[in-house]
Coordinates of C-alpha atoms in Angstrom, one line a residue:
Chain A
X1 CA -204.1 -54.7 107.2
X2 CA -200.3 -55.4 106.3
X3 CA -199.8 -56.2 110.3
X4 CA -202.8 -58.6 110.2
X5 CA -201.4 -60.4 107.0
X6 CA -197.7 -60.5 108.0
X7 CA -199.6 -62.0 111.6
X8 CA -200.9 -64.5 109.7
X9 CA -198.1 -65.5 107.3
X10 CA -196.4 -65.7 110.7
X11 CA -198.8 -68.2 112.0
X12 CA -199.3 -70.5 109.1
X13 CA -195.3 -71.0 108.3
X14 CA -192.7 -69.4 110.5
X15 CA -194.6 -70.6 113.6
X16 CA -196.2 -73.1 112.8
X17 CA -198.0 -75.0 115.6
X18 CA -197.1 -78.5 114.6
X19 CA -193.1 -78.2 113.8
X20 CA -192.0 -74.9 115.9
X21 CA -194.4 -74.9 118.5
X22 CA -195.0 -79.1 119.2
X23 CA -198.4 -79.0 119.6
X24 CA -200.9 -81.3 117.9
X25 CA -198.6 -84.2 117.3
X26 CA -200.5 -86.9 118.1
X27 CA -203.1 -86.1 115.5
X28 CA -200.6 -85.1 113.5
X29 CA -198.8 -88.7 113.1
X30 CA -202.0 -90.5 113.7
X31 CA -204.7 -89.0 111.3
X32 CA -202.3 -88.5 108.4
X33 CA -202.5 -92.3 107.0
X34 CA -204.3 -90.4 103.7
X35 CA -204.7 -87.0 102.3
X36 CA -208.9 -87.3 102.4
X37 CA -208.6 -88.1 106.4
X38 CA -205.9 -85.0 107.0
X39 CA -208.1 -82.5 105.3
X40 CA -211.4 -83.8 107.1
X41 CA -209.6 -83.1 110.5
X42 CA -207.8 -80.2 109.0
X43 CA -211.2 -78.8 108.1
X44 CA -212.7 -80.2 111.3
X45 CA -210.0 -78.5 113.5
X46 CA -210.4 -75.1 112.0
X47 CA -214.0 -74.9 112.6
X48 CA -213.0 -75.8 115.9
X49 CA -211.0 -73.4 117.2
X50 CA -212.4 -70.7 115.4
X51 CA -215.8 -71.2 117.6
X52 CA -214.3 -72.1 120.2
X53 CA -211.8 -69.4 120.5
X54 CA -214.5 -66.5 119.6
X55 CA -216.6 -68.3 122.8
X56 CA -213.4 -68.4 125.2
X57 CA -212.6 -64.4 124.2
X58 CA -216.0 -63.3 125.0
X59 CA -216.5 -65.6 128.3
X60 CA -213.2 -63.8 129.3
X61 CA -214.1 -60.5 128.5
X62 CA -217.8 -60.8 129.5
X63 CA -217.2 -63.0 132.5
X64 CA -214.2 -63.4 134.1
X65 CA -212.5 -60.3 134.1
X66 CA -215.6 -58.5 135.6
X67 CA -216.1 -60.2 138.2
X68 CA -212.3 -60.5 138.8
X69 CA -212.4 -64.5 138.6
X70 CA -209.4 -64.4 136.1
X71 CA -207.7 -67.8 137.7
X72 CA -210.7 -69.7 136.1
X73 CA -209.4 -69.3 132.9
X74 CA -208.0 -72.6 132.2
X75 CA -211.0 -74.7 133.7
X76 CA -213.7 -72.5 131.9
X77 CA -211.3 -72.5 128.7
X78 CA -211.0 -76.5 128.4
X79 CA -214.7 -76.8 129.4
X80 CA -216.3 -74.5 126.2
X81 CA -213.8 -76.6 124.4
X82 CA -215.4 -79.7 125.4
X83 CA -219.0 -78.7 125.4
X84 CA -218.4 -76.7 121.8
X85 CA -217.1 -80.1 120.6
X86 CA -220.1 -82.1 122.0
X87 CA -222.7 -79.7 120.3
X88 CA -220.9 -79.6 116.9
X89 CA -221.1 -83.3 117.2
X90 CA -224.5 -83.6 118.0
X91 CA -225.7 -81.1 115.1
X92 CA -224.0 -82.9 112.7
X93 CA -225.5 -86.3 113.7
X94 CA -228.5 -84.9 113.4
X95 CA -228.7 -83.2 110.6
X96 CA -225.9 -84.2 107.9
X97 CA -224.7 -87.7 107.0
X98 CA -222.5 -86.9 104.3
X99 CA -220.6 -83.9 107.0
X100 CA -220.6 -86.5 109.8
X101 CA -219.1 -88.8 107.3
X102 CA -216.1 -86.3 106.3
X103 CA -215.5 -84.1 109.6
X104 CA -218.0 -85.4 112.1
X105 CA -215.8 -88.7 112.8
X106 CA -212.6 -86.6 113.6
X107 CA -214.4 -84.6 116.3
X108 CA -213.9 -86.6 119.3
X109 CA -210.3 -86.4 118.5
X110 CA -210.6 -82.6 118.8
X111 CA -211.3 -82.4 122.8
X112 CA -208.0 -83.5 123.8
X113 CA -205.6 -81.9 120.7
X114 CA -203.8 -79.3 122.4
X115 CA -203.7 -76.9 119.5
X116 CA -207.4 -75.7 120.9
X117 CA -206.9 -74.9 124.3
X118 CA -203.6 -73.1 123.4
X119 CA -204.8 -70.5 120.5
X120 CA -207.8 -69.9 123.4
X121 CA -205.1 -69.1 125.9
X122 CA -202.8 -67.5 123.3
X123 CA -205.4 -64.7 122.0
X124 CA -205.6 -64.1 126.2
X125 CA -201.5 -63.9 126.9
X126 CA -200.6 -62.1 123.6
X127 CA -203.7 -59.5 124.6
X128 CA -205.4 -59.8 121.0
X129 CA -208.2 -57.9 119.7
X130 CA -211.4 -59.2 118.5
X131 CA -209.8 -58.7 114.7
X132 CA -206.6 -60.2 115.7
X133 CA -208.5 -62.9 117.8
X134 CA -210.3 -64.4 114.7
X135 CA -207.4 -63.6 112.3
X136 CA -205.3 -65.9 115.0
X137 CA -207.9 -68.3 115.0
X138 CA -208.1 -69.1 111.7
X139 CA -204.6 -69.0 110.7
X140 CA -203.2 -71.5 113.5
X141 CA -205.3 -74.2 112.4
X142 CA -204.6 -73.1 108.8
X143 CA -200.9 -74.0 109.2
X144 CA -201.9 -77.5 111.7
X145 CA -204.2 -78.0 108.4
X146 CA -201.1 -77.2 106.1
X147 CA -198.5 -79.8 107.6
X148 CA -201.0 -82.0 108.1
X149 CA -202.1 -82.4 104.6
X150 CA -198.0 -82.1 103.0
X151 CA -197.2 -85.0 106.0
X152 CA -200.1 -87.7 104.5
X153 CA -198.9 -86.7 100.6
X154 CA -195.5 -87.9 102.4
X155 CA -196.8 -90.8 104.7
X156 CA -198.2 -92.6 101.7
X157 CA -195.2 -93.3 100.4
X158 CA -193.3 -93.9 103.8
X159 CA -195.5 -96.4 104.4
X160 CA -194.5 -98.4 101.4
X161 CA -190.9 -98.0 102.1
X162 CA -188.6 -100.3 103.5
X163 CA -187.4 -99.4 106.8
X164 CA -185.7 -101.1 109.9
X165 CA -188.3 -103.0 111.9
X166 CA -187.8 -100.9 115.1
X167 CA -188.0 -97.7 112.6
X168 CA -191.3 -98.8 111.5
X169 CA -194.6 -96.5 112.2
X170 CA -193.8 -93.2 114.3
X171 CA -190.3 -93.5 114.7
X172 CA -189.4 -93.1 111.0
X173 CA -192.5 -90.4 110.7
X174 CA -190.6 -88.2 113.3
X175 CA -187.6 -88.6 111.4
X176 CA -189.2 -87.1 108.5
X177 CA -191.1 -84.3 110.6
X178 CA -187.7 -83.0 112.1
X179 CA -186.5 -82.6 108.2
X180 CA -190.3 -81.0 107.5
X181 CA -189.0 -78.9 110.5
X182 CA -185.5 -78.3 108.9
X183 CA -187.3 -77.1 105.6
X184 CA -189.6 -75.0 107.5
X185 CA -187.1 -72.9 109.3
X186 CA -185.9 -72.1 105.8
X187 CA -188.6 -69.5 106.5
X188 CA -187.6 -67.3 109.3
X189 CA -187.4 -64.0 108.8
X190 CA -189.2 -63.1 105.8
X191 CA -191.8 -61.6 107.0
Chain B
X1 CA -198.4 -103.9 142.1
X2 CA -194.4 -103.7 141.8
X3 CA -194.8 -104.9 138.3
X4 CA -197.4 -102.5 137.4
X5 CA -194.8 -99.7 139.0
X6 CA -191.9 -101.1 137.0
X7 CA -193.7 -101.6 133.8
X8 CA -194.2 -97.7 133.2
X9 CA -190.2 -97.3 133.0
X10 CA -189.1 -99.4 130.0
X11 CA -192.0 -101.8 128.6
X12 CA -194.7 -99.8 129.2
X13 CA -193.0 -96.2 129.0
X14 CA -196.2 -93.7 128.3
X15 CA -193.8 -91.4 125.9
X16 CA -191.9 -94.3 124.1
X17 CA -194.2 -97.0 124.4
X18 CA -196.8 -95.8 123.9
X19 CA -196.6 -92.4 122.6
X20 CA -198.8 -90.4 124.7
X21 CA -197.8 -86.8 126.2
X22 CA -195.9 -85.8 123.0
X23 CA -196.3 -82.6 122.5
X24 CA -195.0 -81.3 126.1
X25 CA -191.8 -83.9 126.1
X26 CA -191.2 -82.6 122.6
X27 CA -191.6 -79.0 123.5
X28 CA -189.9 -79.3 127.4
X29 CA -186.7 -81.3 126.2
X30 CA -184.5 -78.3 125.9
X31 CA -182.5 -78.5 129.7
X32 CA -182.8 -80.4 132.8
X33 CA -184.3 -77.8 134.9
X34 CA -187.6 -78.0 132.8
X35 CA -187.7 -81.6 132.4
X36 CA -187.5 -82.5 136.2
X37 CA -190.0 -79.5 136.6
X38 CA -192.4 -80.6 133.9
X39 CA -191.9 -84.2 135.2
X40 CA -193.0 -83.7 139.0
X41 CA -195.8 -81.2 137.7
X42 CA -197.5 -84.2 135.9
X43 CA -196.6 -87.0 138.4
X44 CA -198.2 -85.1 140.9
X45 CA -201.3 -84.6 138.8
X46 CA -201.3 -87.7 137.5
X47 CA -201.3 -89.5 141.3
X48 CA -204.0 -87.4 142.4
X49 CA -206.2 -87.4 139.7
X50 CA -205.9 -91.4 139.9
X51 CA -207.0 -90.8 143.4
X52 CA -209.9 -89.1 143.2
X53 CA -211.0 -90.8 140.1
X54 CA -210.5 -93.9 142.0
X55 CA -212.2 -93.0 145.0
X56 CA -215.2 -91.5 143.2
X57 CA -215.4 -94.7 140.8
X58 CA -218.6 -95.9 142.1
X59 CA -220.7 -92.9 142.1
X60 CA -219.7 -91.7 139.0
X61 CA -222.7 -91.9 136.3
X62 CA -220.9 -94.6 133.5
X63 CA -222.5 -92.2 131.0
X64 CA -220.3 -89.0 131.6
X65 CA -217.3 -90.3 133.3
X66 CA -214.7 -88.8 130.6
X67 CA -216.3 -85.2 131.4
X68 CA -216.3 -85.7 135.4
X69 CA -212.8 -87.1 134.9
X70 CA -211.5 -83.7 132.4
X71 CA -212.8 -81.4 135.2
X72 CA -211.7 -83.1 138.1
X73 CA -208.0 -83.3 136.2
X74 CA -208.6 -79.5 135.0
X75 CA -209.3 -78.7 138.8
X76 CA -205.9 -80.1 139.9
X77 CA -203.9 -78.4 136.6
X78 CA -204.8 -75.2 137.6
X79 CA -204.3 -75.6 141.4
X80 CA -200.7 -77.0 140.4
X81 CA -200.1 -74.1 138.0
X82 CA -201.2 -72.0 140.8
X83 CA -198.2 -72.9 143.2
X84 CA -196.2 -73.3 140.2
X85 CA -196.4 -69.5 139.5
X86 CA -196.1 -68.8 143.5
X87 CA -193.3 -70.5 144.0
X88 CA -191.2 -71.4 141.2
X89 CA -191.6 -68.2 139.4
X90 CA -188.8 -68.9 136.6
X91 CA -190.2 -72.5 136.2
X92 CA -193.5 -71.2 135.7
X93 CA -191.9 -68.7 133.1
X94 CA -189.9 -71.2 131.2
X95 CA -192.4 -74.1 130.9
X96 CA -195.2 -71.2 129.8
X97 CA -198.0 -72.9 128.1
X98 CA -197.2 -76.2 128.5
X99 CA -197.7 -76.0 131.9
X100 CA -201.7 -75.5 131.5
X101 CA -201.8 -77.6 129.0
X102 CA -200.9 -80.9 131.2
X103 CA -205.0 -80.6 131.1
X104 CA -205.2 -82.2 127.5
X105 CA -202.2 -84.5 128.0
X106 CA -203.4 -87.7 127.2
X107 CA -201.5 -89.7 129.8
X108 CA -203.6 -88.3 132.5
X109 CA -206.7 -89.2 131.0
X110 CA -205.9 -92.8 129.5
X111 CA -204.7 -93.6 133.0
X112 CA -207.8 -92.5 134.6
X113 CA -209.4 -94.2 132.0
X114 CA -207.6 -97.4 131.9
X115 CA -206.5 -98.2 135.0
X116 CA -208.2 -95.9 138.1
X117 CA -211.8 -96.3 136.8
X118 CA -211.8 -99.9 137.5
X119 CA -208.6 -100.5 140.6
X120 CA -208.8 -99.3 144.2
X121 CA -207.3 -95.9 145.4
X122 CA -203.7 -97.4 146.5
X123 CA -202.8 -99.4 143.1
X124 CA -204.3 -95.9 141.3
X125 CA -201.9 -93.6 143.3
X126 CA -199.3 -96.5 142.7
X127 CA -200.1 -96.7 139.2
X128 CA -199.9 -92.4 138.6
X129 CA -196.7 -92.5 140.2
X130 CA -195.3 -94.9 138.1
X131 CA -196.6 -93.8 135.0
X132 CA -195.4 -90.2 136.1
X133 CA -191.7 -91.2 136.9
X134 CA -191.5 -93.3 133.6
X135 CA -193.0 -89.8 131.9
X136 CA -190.1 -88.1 133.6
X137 CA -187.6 -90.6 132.8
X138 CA -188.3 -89.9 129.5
X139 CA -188.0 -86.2 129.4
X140 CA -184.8 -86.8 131.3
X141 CA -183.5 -89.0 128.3
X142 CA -184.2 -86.3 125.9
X143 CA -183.2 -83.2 128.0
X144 CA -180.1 -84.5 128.4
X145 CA -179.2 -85.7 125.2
X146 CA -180.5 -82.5 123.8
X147 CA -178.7 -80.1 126.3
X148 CA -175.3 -81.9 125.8
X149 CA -175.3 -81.8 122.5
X150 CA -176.5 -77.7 121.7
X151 CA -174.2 -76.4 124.7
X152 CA -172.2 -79.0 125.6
X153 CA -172.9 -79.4 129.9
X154 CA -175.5 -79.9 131.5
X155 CA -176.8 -77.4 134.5
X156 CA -179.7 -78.0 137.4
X157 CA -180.6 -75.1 139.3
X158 CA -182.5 -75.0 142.3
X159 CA -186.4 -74.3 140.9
X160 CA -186.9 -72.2 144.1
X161 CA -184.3 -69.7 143.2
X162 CA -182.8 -69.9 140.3
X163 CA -179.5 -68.1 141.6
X164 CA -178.4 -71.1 143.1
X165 CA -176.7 -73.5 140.7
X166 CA -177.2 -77.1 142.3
X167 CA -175.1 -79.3 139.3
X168 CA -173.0 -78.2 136.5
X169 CA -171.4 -80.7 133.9
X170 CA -169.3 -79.6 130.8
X171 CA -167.7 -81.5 128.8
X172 CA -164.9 -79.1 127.0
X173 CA -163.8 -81.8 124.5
X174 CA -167.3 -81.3 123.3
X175 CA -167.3 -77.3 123.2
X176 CA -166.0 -76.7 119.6
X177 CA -168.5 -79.5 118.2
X178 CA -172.0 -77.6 119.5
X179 CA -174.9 -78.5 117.4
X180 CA -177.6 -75.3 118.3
X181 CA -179.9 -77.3 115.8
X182 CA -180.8 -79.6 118.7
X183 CA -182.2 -77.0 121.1
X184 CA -184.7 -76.2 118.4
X185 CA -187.6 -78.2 117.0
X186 CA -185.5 -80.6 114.3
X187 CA -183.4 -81.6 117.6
X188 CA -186.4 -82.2 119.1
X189 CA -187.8 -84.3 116.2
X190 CA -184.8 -86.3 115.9
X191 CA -183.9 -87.3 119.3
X192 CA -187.0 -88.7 120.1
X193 CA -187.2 -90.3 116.9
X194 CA -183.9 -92.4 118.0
X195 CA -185.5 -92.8 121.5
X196 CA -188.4 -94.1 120.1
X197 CA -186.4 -96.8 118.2
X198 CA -184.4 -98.0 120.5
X199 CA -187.5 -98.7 122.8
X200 CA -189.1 -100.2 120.1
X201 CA -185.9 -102.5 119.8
X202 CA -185.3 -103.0 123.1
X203 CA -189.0 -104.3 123.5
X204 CA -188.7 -106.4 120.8
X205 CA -185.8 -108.1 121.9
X206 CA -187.0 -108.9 125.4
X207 CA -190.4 -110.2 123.9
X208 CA -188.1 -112.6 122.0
X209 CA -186.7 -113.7 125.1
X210 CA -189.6 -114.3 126.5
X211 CA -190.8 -116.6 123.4
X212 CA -187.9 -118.7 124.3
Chain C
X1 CA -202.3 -64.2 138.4
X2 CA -202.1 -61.0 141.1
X3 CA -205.8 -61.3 142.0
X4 CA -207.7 -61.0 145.5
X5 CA -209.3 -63.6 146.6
X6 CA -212.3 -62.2 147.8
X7 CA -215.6 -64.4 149.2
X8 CA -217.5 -62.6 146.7
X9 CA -215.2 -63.5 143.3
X10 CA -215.1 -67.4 144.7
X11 CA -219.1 -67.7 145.0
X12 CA -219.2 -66.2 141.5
X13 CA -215.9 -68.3 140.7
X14 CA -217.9 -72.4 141.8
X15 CA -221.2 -70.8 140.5
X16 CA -219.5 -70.6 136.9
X17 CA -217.9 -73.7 137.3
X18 CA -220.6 -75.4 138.2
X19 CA -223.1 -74.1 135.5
X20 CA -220.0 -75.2 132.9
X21 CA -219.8 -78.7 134.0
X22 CA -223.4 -78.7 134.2
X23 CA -223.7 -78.1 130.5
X24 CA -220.7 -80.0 129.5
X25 CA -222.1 -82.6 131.0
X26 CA -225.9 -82.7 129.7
X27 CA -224.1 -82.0 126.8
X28 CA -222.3 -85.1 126.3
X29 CA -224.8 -86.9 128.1
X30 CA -227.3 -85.8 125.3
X31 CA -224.6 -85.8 122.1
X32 CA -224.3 -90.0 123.2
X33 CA -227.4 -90.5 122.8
X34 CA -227.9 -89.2 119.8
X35 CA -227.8 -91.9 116.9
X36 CA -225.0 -91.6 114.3
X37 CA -226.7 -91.3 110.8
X38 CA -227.1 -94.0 108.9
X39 CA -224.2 -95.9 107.4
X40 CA -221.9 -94.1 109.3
X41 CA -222.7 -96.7 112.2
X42 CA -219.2 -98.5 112.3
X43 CA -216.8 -95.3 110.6
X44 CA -214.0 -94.1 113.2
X45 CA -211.2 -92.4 112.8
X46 CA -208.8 -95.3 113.2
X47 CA -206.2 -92.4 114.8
X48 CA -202.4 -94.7 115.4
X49 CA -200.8 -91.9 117.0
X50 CA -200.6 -93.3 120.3
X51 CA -200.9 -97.0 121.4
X52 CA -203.6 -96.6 124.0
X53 CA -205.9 -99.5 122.9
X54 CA -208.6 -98.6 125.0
X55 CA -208.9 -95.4 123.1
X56 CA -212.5 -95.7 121.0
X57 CA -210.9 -94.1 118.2
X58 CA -207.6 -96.8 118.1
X59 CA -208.0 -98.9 114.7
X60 CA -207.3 -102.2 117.5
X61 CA -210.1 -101.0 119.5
X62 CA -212.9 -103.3 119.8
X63 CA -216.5 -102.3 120.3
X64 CA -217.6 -105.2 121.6
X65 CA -214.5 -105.8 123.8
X66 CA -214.7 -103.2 126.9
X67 CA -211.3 -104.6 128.0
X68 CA -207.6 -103.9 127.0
X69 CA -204.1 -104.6 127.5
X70 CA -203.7 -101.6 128.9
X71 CA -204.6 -102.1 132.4

């Protein structure tokens, strides 16, 4: 139990995706104009990769290493990605305005975010467990979900400031990512 | 077509212009070796996924193009990652993840998108190339910076065996002054940051010139 | 990636892929044409990470316009 929660402490803030790891940058500068929009995708993300990454461990398990077809990992990996996105999508339509309204509209930004299709291939590389597969799962988005939302709190205000006109927009936000980054690797080691 | 091909470098650069491919020229940036690996890894994607998208433009249902184009791109990742890990063993080692995940980088498919879904097959594989060496540029920018400044030289080794130093570079005066904070993520952070800017600027200025 | 190539792991290996981009595709064939809800018609993400104007979910991104600067 105390190696599953030190796993995920790791996850959220020593590694975390978005400033050690460089992965889901793009939604991370570009869906983090206000806090309401970073926790929809946050939310959105989570659900996301935890479906997607109990699907992709089972098709490996189930599938691929049985028959011995292990080099399909990556195309069968970003394909259950893709379709678990479109189906989520679709349910949602159908059945819930008010979801569609608050996570729904972040989904087609999910397909092409990086941070999926690596915790899918991570959980296969760092040979997981089904326990350690979901506890992965959830606490890698958790820490995207994190950043994201402490980055808008910030943006709001960056927006407002007065900066250089070449500074303006993502420039200046990376600026203030790499001193997130700096405050963040106050963390190493303590777990 | 020499325009389009020149465009990808400075005006139109995919990582600085328009800020696509982040994550893996973020993440690659920390020596040379990776960046010219990573960099002909996704030019040679890039070119032939613009191929076949382009050559399949016309019988491709207008309702699912973006899936036919993320498998046919997924197809050529994982053949590419394939002679990656034959070949280039310690390349393959080094670039790790990132090199499977040149499947969700978005240069690939907003050039299919953009450009090969509606041009013929030779301004697509002119286009890919481009837009791959202007991606590449860009990693070189960083790497260098970044290398330089955390061990102060530069090294290229030959990817095929990585015994065989190609090009070394040190710069002693700089040896004492080693910043190890740039081969990490605020490094990272901050050097694109000032690339980024001086893009911006230099765009700015020559879209001046031009309104003159 | 040690693995034989044997006849028998590809034939399994293009039936999967095919039965995968055979639902991926129905599937987004299907999820397109299903309506949004009502009054969420015109919402979007309005993502500004990258500059790719064609992208649906750019805030400069036009329904109406199918073109962009971009090409």
């Amino acid at each position: 139990m105390t190696e599953l929660l030190s796993m995920a402490l790791a996850a959220v803030i020593i590694n975390n995706v978005v400033l050690s790891q460089f992965l889901g940058i793009c939604p991370f500068l570009g869906v983090s104009k206000n806090s309401k929009s970073a926790i929809g995708m946050g939310v959105a993300v989570i659900f996301v990769i935890f479906g997607a990454s109990l699907i992709t461990y089972a098709l490996y398990h189930l599938v691929l290493v049985p028959f011995k077809i292990e080099y399909m990992q990556l195309i069968s990996f970003i394909l259950v990605i893709a379709t678990f996105v479109q189906f989520t999508e679709m349910f949602i339509k159908k059945y819930s305005a008010s979801l569609y309204k608050s996570l729904g509209i972040y989904l087609p930004l999910i397909t092409t975010n990086c941070v999926v299709l690596f915790v899918a291939q991570d959980n296969i590389t760092q040979g997981y467990d089904l326990i350690e597969t979901i506890v992965n799962s959830i606490s890698v988005p958790l820490g995207f979900m994190l950043v994201l939302y402490l980055f808008s709190c910030l943006r709001e205000r960056l927006d407002s400031a007065d900066t250089l006109p070449s500074w303006k927009g993502n420039p200046v936000a990376l600026v203030v990512a790499a001193l997130m980054a700096l405050a963040f690797s106050g963390f190493a080691g303590i777990v | 077509m020499w325009n389009n091909f020149k465009n990808g470098f400075i005006k139109e650069n995919p990582v600085f212009g328009l800020y696509l491919g982040m994550c893996s020229t973020l993440a690659i940036s920390t020596s040379l070796n990776n960046a010219v690996g990573m960099g002909v890894c996704v030019t040679l994607v890039l070119i032939f996924s613009n191929v076949i998208i382009s050559a399949i433009r016309k019988i491709t249902p207008d309702e699912i193009r973006i899936p036919v184009y993320i498998v046919v791109i997924a197809t050529l990742v994982t053949i590419v990652e394939m002679l990656v890990h034959a070949f280039m063993p310690e390349l393959y080692t080094s670039l790790g993840v990132f090199l499977s995940l040149i499947v969700v980088n978005c240069i690939i498919l907003g050039r299919a998108e953009a450009f090969a879904s509606k041009n013929g097959v030779v301004a697509s594989a002119v286009d890919g190339l481009g837009m791959g060496l202007g991606y590449t540029f860009a990693l070189l920018l960083i790497s260098v910076v970044r290398e330089l400044l955390a061990t102060g030289g530069i090294a290229f080794y030959n990817p095929f065996d990585a015994t065989q130093q190609l090009f070394a570079f040190s710069l002693e005066a700089l040896k004492p002054y080693t910043i190890s904070l740039f081969s990490g993520s605020v490094g990272a952070f901050l050097t694109f940051a000032c690339f980024a800017a001086l893009f911006t600027w230099i765009r700015s200025r020559s879209s001046k010139k031009e309104a003159k | 990636m040690d693995t034989v190539f044997s006849i028998y792991g590809i034939v399994c290996a293009v039936i999967l892929f095919a039965v995968m981009a055979g639902i991926y595709c129905s599937a987004y064939y299907f999820n397109h044409k299903t309506p949004k809800p009502k009054g969420c018609e015109n919402l979007k993400a309005n993502c500004d990470g990258c500059k790719v104007t064609s992208c649906m979910n750019n805030p400069i991104h036009d329904y109406n316009k199918g073109d962009n600067k971009n090409d």
